[in-house]
């Protein structure tokens, strides 16, 4: 009976204690997991911000709080451990790493971290023994090799890291194991031949991904000793692996990079032979030559393609390429034009006209002849559509035969099934109307097309050109009123956004903010702009002179002087241009550094007058030290000095 009473008392006591504990627990506030995670993420952002601000000790405190709350979370652990490594706080590191390993004993990153801790605190033998034992424990897994390799590299244990990879390759019997990692490692260290060897090893086992190797090797410095070493490696690879297309393609890429164009062409022809002579490789190569400015070599190669019977299927494409090379050899070598310096590249202030080209030049006539023959021999084909468009471009941009160009653009639009080419034709048809001095007709063309093409990829380009037409017709207030709509439609990522934004700022400064006299002057300025759009430069010059004579103090006067000086320079009147821009330079106002740079480059590149160019470059450095052109001016002056010293030595 006593025994029973004692047992009952014990039981009652236990129940009482249990009730106390339970009530205590439930009295505490229950916090949902979602709320805890939200708090920790907020703390994490705070820690990262403190770290960026250089407040390392405070960041460590916050990271400690986070990791203590979630000691098994690798993301939190990793950030905290990295910061402790940087702070050399070895005691805390030891605690944090070992605690994390209690939760995740097989986490390879944390295992390597522990070895790194041993190493950085001076226990070198312990570190290497621990890593070696861990390698065995993880059964020599490829992933552990990779993590350990990166850890060794982080501590500049380069020899050990290389030995580790060699060990991995031997153990797994794979010579190409980690070839990409080793290639990148050697490249960072500037050991380019070793890097190329690893990339070739990767390409050998992954021929479909050879472009990865090619792309990286092509980033190597253009030094002769590097070329010799790489070319030797590729030739050895060809001899060992046989004539595989990707190897000859790779060698062709390398030869091209180092400007061995003839040898590169031979490799590409060999690739074609191995791949069935489809022609794509050699056509791409000829186009690459063109983009490098190697016009004669490109023409020569296109001619050779046309002469080879195995490439008859691509003859029309080769003919188009030959004509393109012929016209570019003339157009792209034109002397530098002063008309391109007023808001460079901006659609609202620049035309696509090519200046100072002899239309009777042999190469240009060759292009005309080829396009004509393609139009006749392959009517209503993809090739004739391309030929029609390019011929129209020559008529429009070079000969300024606007009526002839218009007919060709319309015909190309009718024949072509290529959306981009048809879009370009529609745009050019409107631009021809502008070039003929009829902005109202151009506006109707562009606006009409906008209604038809709403929601398509050409709509924005058409709307911008409709705005340009409205501007050139003198409807300035209407243009300004549509500012927000057009910018909203374009969006900041559209390539025309900056053009419109710059143009609207120009209107704001020179029209909106001025008085009635300034507005009248601006409208006359626009008349000059319309004449420039027609390439009637002499007449435009007279309009600009009229503006300067009658409205010398209005805001648009500076822009007018800039424009007039461009036309004077185009006609070779350097002294007149210098007088025209004097007021801009004297008061150092808007366009002062731009016109100075224009004067310098025209003297430098077109007139080959180094003394005059030096004067203008020096003026930029002296008067406009914060100009965007300062660094370039300084560089050019150094080049002049270097060339002068070389002439003295010789």
Coordinates of C-alpha atoms in Angstrom, one line a residue:
X1 CA 0.0 0.0 0.0
X2 CA 2.9 2.4 0.8
X3 CA 4.5 1.4 -2.3
X4 CA 1.3 2.3 -4.3
X5 CA 1.0 5.7 -2.6
X6 CA 4.6 6.5 -3.4
X7 CA 4.1 5.6 -7.0
X8 CA 1.0 7.7 -7.2
X9 CA 2.7 10.7 -5.7
X10 CA 5.6 10.3 -8.2
X11 CA 3.1 10.1 -11.1
X12 CA 1.2 13.2 -9.9
X13 CA 4.5 15.1 -9.6
X14 CA 5.5 14.1 -13.1
X15 CA 2.2 15.2 -14.6
X16 CA 2.5 18.5 -12.7
X17 CA 6.0 19.2 -14.1
X18 CA 4.8 18.1 -17.6
X19 CA 2.0 20.6 -17.4
X20 CA 4.4 23.3 -16.3
X21 CA 6.7 22.7 -19.3
X22 CA 3.9 22.4 -21.8
X23 CA 2.3 25.6 -20.6
X24 CA 5.7 27.4 -20.7
X25 CA 6.3 26.2 -24.3
X26 CA 2.8 27.2 -25.5
X27 CA 3.1 30.6 -23.7
X28 CA 6.0 31.4 -26.1
X29 CA 5.1 33.1 -29.3
X30 CA 5.1 30.6 -32.3
X31 CA 7.0 32.0 -35.3
X32 CA 6.2 30.5 -38.8
X33 CA 9.1 29.1 -40.8
X34 CA 8.3 31.5 -43.7
X35 CA 8.7 34.5 -41.3
X36 CA 12.1 33.2 -40.1
X37 CA 13.3 32.7 -43.6
X38 CA 12.2 36.2 -44.5
X39 CA 14.1 37.6 -41.5
X40 CA 17.2 35.7 -42.4
X41 CA 17.1 36.8 -46.1
X42 CA 16.8 40.4 -44.8
X43 CA 19.8 39.9 -42.6
X44 CA 21.7 38.4 -45.5
X45 CA 21.1 41.5 -47.6
X46 CA 22.3 43.7 -44.7
X47 CA 25.5 41.6 -44.3
X48 CA 26.2 41.8 -48.0
X49 CA 25.7 45.6 -47.9
X50 CA 28.0 45.9 -44.9
X51 CA 30.6 43.8 -46.7
X52 CA 30.5 46.0 -49.8
X53 CA 30.9 49.1 -47.6
X54 CA 34.0 47.6 -46.0
X55 CA 32.4 47.2 -42.6
X56 CA 33.8 43.7 -42.3
X57 CA 33.4 43.2 -38.5
X58 CA 29.8 44.2 -38.5
X59 CA 29.2 42.0 -41.5
X60 CA 30.7 39.1 -39.7
X61 CA 28.4 39.7 -36.7
X62 CA 25.3 39.5 -39.0
X63 CA 26.6 36.4 -40.8
X64 CA 27.2 34.7 -37.4
X65 CA 23.6 35.4 -36.4
X66 CA 22.3 34.0 -39.7
X67 CA 24.5 30.9 -39.6
X68 CA 23.7 30.2 -35.9
X69 CA 20.0 30.2 -36.9
X70 CA 20.6 27.9 -39.8
X71 CA 23.9 26.1 -39.3
X72 CA 23.0 23.5 -42.0
X73 CA 22.4 26.0 -44.8
X74 CA 25.3 25.8 -47.3
X75 CA 24.6 29.2 -48.9
X76 CA 24.8 31.0 -45.5
X77 CA 27.7 28.9 -44.4
X78 CA 29.7 29.6 -47.6
X79 CA 29.3 33.3 -47.4
X80 CA 30.3 33.4 -43.7
X81 CA 33.3 31.0 -44.2
X82 CA 34.6 33.1 -47.1
X83 CA 34.5 36.3 -45.0
X84 CA 36.2 34.5 -42.1
X85 CA 38.9 33.3 -44.4
X86 CA 39.5 36.8 -45.6
X87 CA 39.7 38.0 -42.0
X88 CA 42.0 35.2 -40.9
X89 CA 39.7 34.4 -38.0
X90 CA 40.8 30.8 -37.7
X91 CA 39.1 29.9 -34.4
X92 CA 35.7 30.9 -35.6
X93 CA 36.4 29.2 -39.0
X94 CA 37.3 25.9 -37.3
X95 CA 34.0 26.0 -35.3
X96 CA 31.8 27.0 -38.3
X97 CA 33.3 24.4 -40.7
X98 CA 33.2 21.5 -38.3
X99 CA 29.7 22.4 -37.2
X100 CA 28.5 22.4 -40.8
X101 CA 30.3 19.1 -41.4
X102 CA 28.3 17.6 -38.5
X103 CA 25.2 18.2 -40.6
X104 CA 26.8 17.4 -44.0
X105 CA 29.8 15.2 -43.5
X106 CA 30.0 14.4 -47.3
X107 CA 29.9 18.0 -48.5
X108 CA 33.0 18.2 -50.7
X109 CA 33.3 22.0 -50.5
X110 CA 33.3 22.0 -46.8
X111 CA 35.8 19.2 -46.6
X112 CA 38.1 21.2 -48.9
X113 CA 37.5 24.3 -46.7
X114 CA 38.7 22.4 -43.6
X115 CA 41.9 21.5 -45.5
X116 CA 42.3 25.1 -46.5
X117 CA 42.0 26.1 -42.9
X118 CA 44.8 23.8 -41.9
X119 CA 46.9 25.2 -44.7
X120 CA 46.4 28.9 -44.0
X121 CA 47.1 28.6 -40.3
X122 CA 50.4 26.9 -41.1
X123 CA 49.6 23.2 -40.7
X124 CA 50.7 22.3 -44.2
X125 CA 51.4 18.6 -43.7
X126 CA 48.1 18.2 -41.9
X127 CA 46.3 20.0 -44.8
X128 CA 47.8 17.7 -47.6
X129 CA 47.3 14.6 -45.5
X130 CA 43.7 15.5 -44.9
X131 CA 43.0 16.2 -48.5
X132 CA 44.7 13.0 -49.5
X133 CA 42.6 11.0 -47.1
X134 CA 39.5 12.8 -48.3
X135 CA 40.3 11.9 -51.9
X136 CA 40.3 8.3 -50.8
X137 CA 37.1 8.7 -48.8
X138 CA 35.3 10.2 -51.8
X139 CA 36.5 7.4 -54.0
X140 CA 38.5 9.8 -56.2
X141 CA 35.3 11.4 -57.5
X142 CA 35.7 13.8 -60.4
X143 CA 33.7 16.5 -58.5
X144 CA 36.1 16.3 -55.5
X145 CA 39.1 16.6 -57.8
X146 CA 37.5 19.8 -59.3
X147 CA 36.7 21.4 -55.9
X148 CA 40.1 20.6 -54.5
X149 CA 41.8 21.9 -57.7
X150 CA 40.0 25.2 -57.4
X151 CA 40.9 25.4 -53.7
X152 CA 44.6 24.9 -54.4
X153 CA 44.6 27.5 -57.2
X154 CA 43.0 30.0 -54.7
X155 CA 46.1 29.6 -52.5
X156 CA 48.5 29.7 -55.4
X157 CA 49.5 26.0 -55.0
X158 CA 50.1 25.8 -58.7
X159 CA 52.4 22.8 -58.9
X160 CA 50.2 20.8 -56.5
X161 CA 47.2 21.7 -58.5
X162 CA 48.8 20.5 -61.8
X163 CA 50.0 17.3 -60.1
X164 CA 46.4 16.8 -58.8
X165 CA 45.0 16.9 -62.4
X166 CA 47.7 14.6 -63.7
X167 CA 46.8 12.2 -60.8
X168 CA 43.1 12.4 -61.8
X169 CA 43.8 11.7 -65.4
X170 CA 45.9 8.7 -64.5
X171 CA 43.4 7.3 -62.0
X172 CA 40.4 7.7 -64.4
X173 CA 42.4 6.8 -67.5
X174 CA 41.2 10.0 -69.3
X175 CA 43.9 12.2 -70.7
X176 CA 41.4 15.0 -71.5
X177 CA 39.9 15.1 -68.0
X178 CA 39.6 18.8 -66.9
X179 CA 41.1 19.9 -70.3
X180 CA 38.8 23.1 -70.3
X181 CA 39.7 23.9 -66.7
X182 CA 43.4 23.5 -67.4
X183 CA 43.2 25.5 -70.6
X184 CA 41.6 28.4 -68.7
X185 CA 44.1 28.0 -65.9
X186 CA 47.1 28.2 -68.2
X187 CA 45.6 31.1 -70.1
X188 CA 45.1 33.2 -67.0
X189 CA 48.8 32.5 -66.1
X190 CA 49.9 33.6 -69.6
X191 CA 51.1 30.2 -70.6
X192 CA 49.4 30.3 -74.0
X193 CA 51.1 27.3 -75.6
X194 CA 50.1 25.1 -72.7
X195 CA 46.6 26.5 -72.8
X196 CA 46.3 25.8 -76.6
X197 CA 47.5 22.3 -76.0
X198 CA 44.7 21.7 -73.5
X199 CA 42.1 23.3 -75.8
X200 CA 43.2 21.0 -78.6
X201 CA 42.9 18.1 -76.3
X202 CA 39.3 19.2 -75.5
X203 CA 38.5 19.7 -79.2
X204 CA 39.9 16.2 -80.0
X205 CA 37.4 14.5 -77.8
X206 CA 34.6 17.1 -78.4
X207 CA 34.9 17.9 -82.1
X208 CA 31.3 19.3 -82.3
X209 CA 32.3 21.9 -79.7
X210 CA 35.6 22.8 -81.4
X211 CA 34.4 26.4 -81.6
X212 CA 34.8 26.7 -77.8
X213 CA 38.5 25.9 -78.3
X214 CA 38.8 28.1 -81.4
X215 CA 37.1 31.1 -79.7
X216 CA 39.4 31.0 -76.7
X217 CA 42.6 30.5 -78.7
X218 CA 41.6 33.4 -80.9
X219 CA 41.7 35.6 -77.7
X220 CA 45.4 35.0 -77.3
X221 CA 47.7 38.0 -77.9
X222 CA 48.8 38.5 -81.5
X223 CA 52.5 37.8 -80.9
X224 CA 54.6 36.0 -83.4
X225 CA 56.1 33.5 -81.0
X226 CA 52.6 32.5 -79.8
X227 CA 51.5 32.0 -83.4
X228 CA 54.5 29.7 -84.2
X229 CA 53.9 27.6 -81.1
X230 CA 50.1 27.2 -81.7
X231 CA 50.5 26.5 -85.4
X232 CA 53.1 23.8 -84.6
X233 CA 50.6 22.2 -82.1
X234 CA 47.8 22.2 -84.6
X235 CA 50.0 20.7 -87.3
X236 CA 51.1 18.0 -84.9
X237 CA 47.4 17.3 -84.0
X238 CA 46.5 17.0 -87.7
X239 CA 49.4 14.6 -88.3
X240 CA 48.4 12.5 -85.3
X241 CA 44.6 12.6 -85.6
X242 CA 44.3 12.7 -89.4
X243 CA 42.6 15.2 -91.7
X244 CA 39.6 16.2 -89.7
X245 CA 37.6 19.2 -90.8
X246 CA 37.5 20.9 -87.4
X247 CA 41.3 20.9 -87.2
X248 CA 41.8 22.5 -90.6
X249 CA 39.0 24.9 -89.7
X250 CA 40.8 25.8 -86.5
X251 CA 44.1 26.3 -88.2
X252 CA 42.3 28.5 -90.8
X253 CA 40.9 30.6 -87.9
X254 CA 44.4 31.0 -86.4
X255 CA 46.1 31.8 -89.7
X256 CA 43.4 34.4 -90.3
X257 CA 43.9 36.0 -86.9
X258 CA 47.6 36.3 -87.6
X259 CA 46.9 37.7 -91.1
X260 CA 48.3 34.7 -93.0
X261 CA 45.3 35.1 -95.3
X262 CA 46.5 33.0 -98.3
X263 CA 47.4 30.1 -96.1
X264 CA 44.1 30.5 -94.2
X265 CA 42.2 30.3 -97.6
X266 CA 44.0 27.1 -98.4
X267 CA 42.9 25.5 -95.1
X268 CA 39.3 26.6 -95.8
X269 CA 39.3 25.1 -99.3
X270 CA 40.6 21.9 -97.7
X271 CA 37.7 22.0 -95.2
X272 CA 35.3 22.4 -98.1
X273 CA 36.9 19.4 -99.9
X274 CA 36.5 17.3 -96.7
X275 CA 32.9 18.5 -96.2
X276 CA 31.5 18.1 -99.7
X277 CA 32.3 21.5 -101.2
X278 CA 29.0 23.0 -100.1
X279 CA 30.6 26.5 -100.3
X280 CA 29.4 28.0 -97.0
X281 CA 32.8 27.9 -95.3
X282 CA 34.6 29.6 -98.2
X283 CA 31.9 32.3 -98.7
X284 CA 32.0 33.1 -95.0
X285 CA 35.8 33.4 -95.2
X286 CA 35.6 35.8 -98.2
X287 CA 33.1 37.9 -96.2
X288 CA 35.4 37.9 -93.2
X289 CA 38.2 39.3 -95.5
X290 CA 35.8 42.0 -96.6
X291 CA 35.0 43.0 -93.0
X292 CA 38.8 43.2 -92.2
X293 CA 39.1 45.7 -95.0
X294 CA 41.0 43.3 -97.2
X295 CA 39.1 44.3 -100.3
X296 CA 41.6 43.1 -103.0
X297 CA 42.1 39.7 -101.3
X298 CA 38.3 39.3 -101.0
X299 CA 37.8 40.1 -104.7
X300 CA 40.5 37.7 -105.6
X301 CA 39.0 34.9 -103.5
X302 CA 35.5 35.5 -104.9
X303 CA 37.0 35.3 -108.4
X304 CA 38.7 32.0 -107.6
X305 CA 35.5 30.6 -106.2
X306 CA 33.8 31.4 -109.5
X307 CA 36.5 29.8 -111.5
X308 CA 36.3 26.5 -109.6
X309 CA 33.8 24.0 -111.1
X310 CA 33.0 22.4 -107.7
X311 CA 31.5 25.7 -106.6
X312 CA 29.1 26.3 -109.5
X313 CA 26.1 25.9 -107.2
X314 CA 27.1 29.0 -105.2
X315 CA 28.1 31.1 -108.2
X316 CA 25.3 33.6 -107.8
X317 CA 26.3 34.2 -104.1
X318 CA 29.9 34.5 -105.1
X319 CA 28.9 37.1 -107.8
X320 CA 27.0 39.1 -105.2
X321 CA 30.0 38.9 -102.9
X322 CA 32.4 39.9 -105.7
X323 CA 30.2 43.0 -106.5
X324 CA 30.0 43.9 -102.8
X325 CA 33.8 43.7 -102.4
X326 CA 34.2 45.8 -105.5
X327 CA 31.9 48.6 -104.4
X328 CA 33.3 48.6 -100.8
X329 CA 36.8 48.8 -102.0
X330 CA 35.8 52.2 -103.4
X331 CA 33.2 53.4 -100.9
X332 CA 35.0 52.4 -97.7
X333 CA 38.2 54.0 -98.8
X334 CA 36.7 57.4 -99.4
X335 CA 38.5 60.2 -97.7
X336 CA 37.1 61.2 -94.3
X337 CA 34.1 63.5 -94.6
X338 CA 33.5 66.5 -92.4
X339 CA 29.7 66.1 -92.8
X340 CA 29.7 63.3 -90.3
X341 CA 30.8 65.2 -87.2
X342 CA 27.6 67.0 -86.3
X343 CA 25.9 64.6 -83.9
X344 CA 27.8 61.7 -85.3
X345 CA 25.6 58.7 -86.4
X346 CA 22.4 60.4 -85.4
X347 CA 19.6 59.7 -87.9
X348 CA 18.2 63.3 -87.6
X349 CA 21.4 65.0 -88.6
X350 CA 23.2 62.6 -90.9
X351 CA 22.6 61.2 -94.4
X352 CA 23.9 57.9 -95.9
X353 CA 25.3 59.8 -98.9
X354 CA 28.9 58.8 -99.9
X355 CA 31.0 61.9 -100.7
X356 CA 34.0 62.4 -103.0
X357 CA 33.7 59.1 -105.0
X358 CA 34.6 58.9 -108.7
X359 CA 31.6 57.1 -110.2
X360 CA 33.7 56.1 -113.2
X361 CA 36.1 54.2 -111.0
X362 CA 36.9 50.7 -112.4
X363 CA 35.8 48.7 -109.3
X364 CA 32.5 50.6 -109.0
X365 CA 31.7 50.0 -112.6
X366 CA 32.5 46.3 -112.0
X367 CA 29.9 46.3 -109.3
X368 CA 27.3 47.9 -111.5
X369 CA 28.0 45.4 -114.2
X370 CA 27.6 42.3 -112.0
X371 CA 24.4 43.6 -110.4
X372 CA 23.0 44.2 -113.9
X373 CA 23.9 40.8 -115.1
X374 CA 22.3 39.0 -112.1
X375 CA 19.1 41.0 -112.6
X376 CA 19.0 39.9 -116.2
X377 CA 20.1 36.3 -115.9
X378 CA 18.2 35.4 -112.7
X379 CA 15.0 37.5 -112.8
X380 CA 12.6 37.2 -109.9
X381 CA 15.0 35.3 -107.7
X382 CA 16.6 35.8 -104.3
X383 CA 19.8 36.9 -106.0
X384 CA 18.1 39.3 -108.3
X385 CA 16.2 40.9 -105.4
X386 CA 19.5 41.4 -103.6
X387 CA 21.2 42.8 -106.7
X388 CA 18.3 45.2 -107.3
X389 CA 18.5 46.5 -103.7
X390 CA 22.3 46.9 -103.9
X391 CA 22.1 48.6 -107.2
X392 CA 19.4 50.9 -105.8
X393 CA 21.7 51.7 -102.9
X394 CA 24.5 52.7 -105.3
X395 CA 22.1 54.9 -107.3
X396 CA 20.8 56.5 -104.1
X397 CA 24.0 56.9 -102.0
X398 CA 26.7 57.4 -104.6
X399 CA 25.3 58.7 -107.9
X400 CA 22.3 60.5 -106.3
X401 CA 20.1 59.2 -109.1
X402 CA 17.0 59.4 -107.0
X403 CA 14.4 58.5 -109.7
X404 CA 16.5 55.5 -110.8
X405 CA 17.0 54.4 -107.2
X406 CA 13.2 54.7 -106.5
X407 CA 12.4 52.3 -109.4
X408 CA 14.9 49.8 -108.2
X409 CA 13.8 49.9 -104.6
X410 CA 10.2 49.2 -105.7
X411 CA 11.3 46.4 -108.0
X412 CA 13.4 44.8 -105.2
X413 CA 10.4 45.0 -102.9
X414 CA 8.2 43.3 -105.5
X415 CA 10.7 40.5 -106.2
X416 CA 12.0 39.8 -102.7
X417 CA 10.6 37.4 -100.1
X418 CA 13.1 38.5 -97.5
X419 CA 11.3 40.5 -94.7
X420 CA 14.4 42.5 -93.8
X421 CA 15.1 43.5 -97.4
X422 CA 11.5 44.4 -98.0
X423 CA 11.5 46.5 -94.8
X424 CA 14.7 48.3 -95.9
X425 CA 13.1 49.0 -99.3
X426 CA 10.1 50.6 -97.7
X427 CA 12.3 52.8 -95.5
X428 CA 14.4 53.9 -98.5
X429 CA 11.4 54.7 -100.6
X430 CA 10.4 57.3 -98.0
X431 CA 14.0 58.5 -97.7
X432 CA 14.1 59.1 -101.5
X433 CA 11.2 61.5 -101.1
X434 CA 13.2 63.4 -98.5
X435 CA 16.3 63.4 -100.7
X436 CA 14.1 64.9 -103.5
X437 CA 13.1 67.7 -101.1
X438 CA 9.6 66.6 -100.4
X439 CA 9.2 66.0 -96.7
X440 CA 5.4 66.1 -96.8
X441 CA 5.3 63.3 -99.4
X442 CA 7.9 61.4 -97.2
X443 CA 5.7 61.9 -94.1
X444 CA 2.7 60.5 -96.0
X445 CA 4.7 57.4 -97.1
X446 CA 6.1 56.7 -93.6
X447 CA 2.7 57.4 -91.8
X448 CA 0.9 55.2 -94.3
X449 CA 3.3 52.4 -93.7
X450 CA 3.0 52.8 -90.0
X451 CA -0.7 52.1 -90.2
X452 CA -0.1 49.0 -92.2
X453 CA 2.7 47.7 -90.0
X454 CA 1.4 48.4 -86.6
X455 CA 2.9 45.9 -84.1
X456 CA 5.6 44.7 -86.5
X457 CA 9.4 45.1 -86.0
X458 CA 9.6 47.9 -88.6
X459 CA 6.9 50.1 -87.0
X460 CA 9.3 52.0 -84.7
X461 CA 11.8 52.8 -87.5
X462 CA 9.0 54.1 -89.7
X463 CA 7.6 56.3 -86.9
X464 CA 11.0 57.8 -86.2
X465 CA 11.4 58.6 -89.9
X466 CA 7.9 60.1 -90.0
X467 CA 9.0 62.3 -87.1
X468 CA 12.1 63.3 -89.1
X469 CA 9.9 64.2 -92.1
X470 CA 7.7 66.3 -90.0
X471 CA 10.7 68.1 -88.6
X472 CA 12.1 68.8 -92.1
X473 CA 8.7 70.1 -93.2
X474 CA 9.0 72.8 -90.5
X475 CA 6.3 71.4 -88.1
X476 CA 8.5 71.9 -85.1
X477 CA 5.8 72.3 -82.5
X478 CA 4.0 69.2 -83.7
X479 CA 7.3 67.2 -83.4
X480 CA 7.9 68.5 -79.8
X481 CA 4.3 67.6 -78.8
X482 CA 4.9 63.9 -79.9
X483 CA 8.1 63.6 -77.8
X484 CA 6.8 61.5 -75.0
X485 CA 4.8 59.2 -77.3
X486 CA 7.7 58.4 -79.5
X487 CA 10.2 57.8 -76.7
X488 CA 7.6 55.7 -74.9
X489 CA 7.1 53.6 -78.0
X490 CA 10.8 53.1 -78.6
X491 CA 11.9 52.2 -75.1
X492 CA 15.5 52.8 -73.9
X493 CA 16.8 49.5 -75.4
X494 CA 15.9 50.5 -79.0
X495 CA 18.9 51.7 -81.0
X496 CA 17.0 54.8 -82.2
X497 CA 16.1 55.9 -78.6
X498 CA 19.3 57.8 -78.1
X499 CA 18.9 59.5 -81.5
X500 CA 15.4 60.8 -80.7
X501 CA 16.4 61.8 -77.1
X502 CA 19.4 63.7 -78.4
X503 CA 17.3 65.3 -81.1
X504 CA 14.6 66.4 -78.6
X505 CA 17.2 68.0 -76.4
X506 CA 18.5 69.9 -79.4
X507 CA 15.0 71.2 -80.1
X508 CA 14.6 72.1 -76.5
X509 CA 17.8 74.1 -76.3
X510 CA 17.5 75.8 -79.7
X511 CA 13.8 76.2 -80.2
X512 CA 11.6 75.7 -77.1
X513 CA 13.7 77.9 -74.7
X514 CA 14.2 80.8 -77.1
X515 CA 12.1 83.8 -78.1
X516 CA 10.2 84.4 -81.3
X517 CA 13.3 85.7 -83.1
X518 CA 15.1 82.5 -82.1
X519 CA 12.2 80.4 -83.4
X520 CA 12.2 82.1 -86.8
X521 CA 16.0 81.6 -87.0
X522 CA 15.5 77.9 -86.2
X523 CA 13.0 77.4 -88.9
X524 CA 15.4 78.9 -91.4
X525 CA 18.1 76.5 -90.0
X526 CA 15.7 73.6 -90.7
X527 CA 15.5 74.8 -94.4
X528 CA 19.2 74.4 -94.6
X529 CA 18.9 70.9 -93.0
X530 CA 16.5 69.9 -95.7
X531 CA 19.0 71.0 -98.4
X532 CA 21.7 68.9 -96.7
X533 CA 19.3 65.9 -96.8
X534 CA 19.2 66.5 -100.6
X535 CA 23.0 66.8 -100.8
X536 CA 22.5 70.4 -102.1
X537 CA 25.5 71.6 -100.0
X538 CA 26.1 74.9 -101.6
X539 CA 22.5 76.0 -101.3
X540 CA 22.5 74.8 -97.7
X541 CA 25.6 76.9 -97.0
X542 CA 23.8 80.0 -98.3
X543 CA 20.9 79.4 -95.9
X544 CA 23.3 79.0 -93.0
X545 CA 25.1 82.2 -93.9
X546 CA 21.7 84.0 -94.0
X547 CA 20.9 82.7 -90.5
X548 CA 24.2 83.9 -89.1
X549 CA 23.9 87.3 -90.8
X550 CA 20.3 88.0 -89.6
X551 CA 20.3 86.2 -86.3
X552 CA 23.8 86.2 -84.9
X553 CA 22.9 85.9 -81.3
X554 CA 20.1 83.2 -81.2
X555 CA 20.7 79.8 -79.6
X556 CA 20.9 77.9 -82.9
X557 CA 23.7 80.1 -84.2
X558 CA 26.4 77.7 -82.8
X559 CA 24.8 74.8 -84.6
X560 CA 24.6 76.9 -87.7
X561 CA 28.3 77.8 -87.6
X562 CA 29.1 74.1 -87.1
X563 CA 27.1 73.1 -90.1
X564 CA 28.5 75.9 -92.3
X565 CA 32.0 75.0 -91.4
X566 CA 31.4 71.4 -92.4
X567 CA 30.2 72.4 -95.8
X568 CA 33.2 74.7 -96.2
X569 CA 35.6 71.9 -95.3
X570 CA 33.8 69.6 -97.7
X571 CA 34.7 72.0 -100.4
X572 CA 38.3 72.3 -99.2
X573 CA 37.9 75.8 -97.7
X574 CA 39.9 75.3 -94.5
X575 CA 40.6 79.0 -93.9
X576 CA 36.9 80.0 -94.3
X577 CA 35.9 77.2 -91.9
X578 CA 38.4 78.4 -89.3
X579 CA 36.9 81.9 -89.5
X580 CA 33.4 80.5 -89.3
X581 CA 34.1 78.6 -86.0
X582 CA 36.1 81.4 -84.3
X583 CA 33.1 82.7 -82.3
X584 CA 32.4 79.2 -81.0
X585 CA 36.0 78.8 -79.9
X586 CA 36.3 82.3 -78.4
X587 CA 33.6 81.9 -75.9
X588 CA 34.1 78.1 -75.5
X589 CA 30.4 77.3 -75.9
X590 CA 28.6 74.3 -77.0
X591 CA 30.3 72.4 -79.9
X592 CA 33.7 74.0 -79.2
X593 CA 35.5 70.7 -78.6
X594 CA 33.5 68.9 -81.3
X595 CA 34.5 71.4 -84.0
X596 CA 38.1 71.5 -82.8
X597 CA 38.2 67.7 -83.1
X598 CA 36.7 67.9 -86.6
X599 CA 39.3 70.4 -87.7
X600 CA 42.1 68.2 -86.3
X601 CA 40.9 65.0 -88.0
X602 CA 40.3 66.6 -91.4
X603 CA 43.8 68.1 -91.3
X604 CA 45.2 64.8 -90.1
X605 CA 43.5 62.2 -92.2
X606 CA 42.2 64.0 -95.3
X607 CA 44.7 66.7 -95.9
X608 CA 47.7 64.9 -94.2
X609 CA 48.7 68.2 -92.6
X610 CA 50.3 67.1 -89.4
X611 CA 51.3 70.6 -88.2
X612 CA 47.7 71.8 -88.6
X613 CA 46.3 68.7 -87.0
X614 CA 48.8 69.1 -84.0
X615 CA 47.6 72.7 -83.5
X616 CA 44.0 71.5 -83.1
X617 CA 44.7 68.5 -81.0
X618 CA 46.8 70.7 -78.7
X619 CA 44.0 73.3 -78.5
X620 CA 41.7 70.6 -77.2
X621 CA 44.1 69.7 -74.5
X622 CA 44.7 73.3 -73.6
X623 CA 41.1 74.7 -73.6
X624 CA 38.9 71.6 -73.1
X625 CA 40.7 69.3 -70.6
X626 CA 37.4 67.6 -69.6
X627 CA 36.3 66.9 -73.2
X628 CA 35.6 63.4 -74.4
X629 CA 38.2 63.9 -77.1
X630 CA 41.1 64.7 -74.7
X631 CA 42.5 61.2 -74.4
X632 CA 42.3 60.6 -78.1
X633 CA 44.0 64.0 -78.8
X634 CA 46.8 63.2 -76.4
X635 CA 47.3 59.8 -78.1
X636 CA 47.5 61.3 -81.5
X637 CA 50.0 63.9 -80.4
X638 CA 52.2 61.1 -78.9
X639 CA 52.0 59.2 -82.3
X640 CA 53.1 62.4 -84.1
X641 CA 56.1 62.7 -81.7
X642 CA 57.0 59.1 -82.1
X643 CA 56.9 59.3 -85.9
X644 CA 59.0 62.5 -85.8
X645 CA 61.6 60.8 -83.7
X646 CA 61.7 57.8 -86.0
X647 CA 62.3 60.1 -89.0
X648 CA 65.2 61.8 -87.2
X649 CA 66.8 58.5 -86.4
X650 CA 66.5 57.3 -90.0

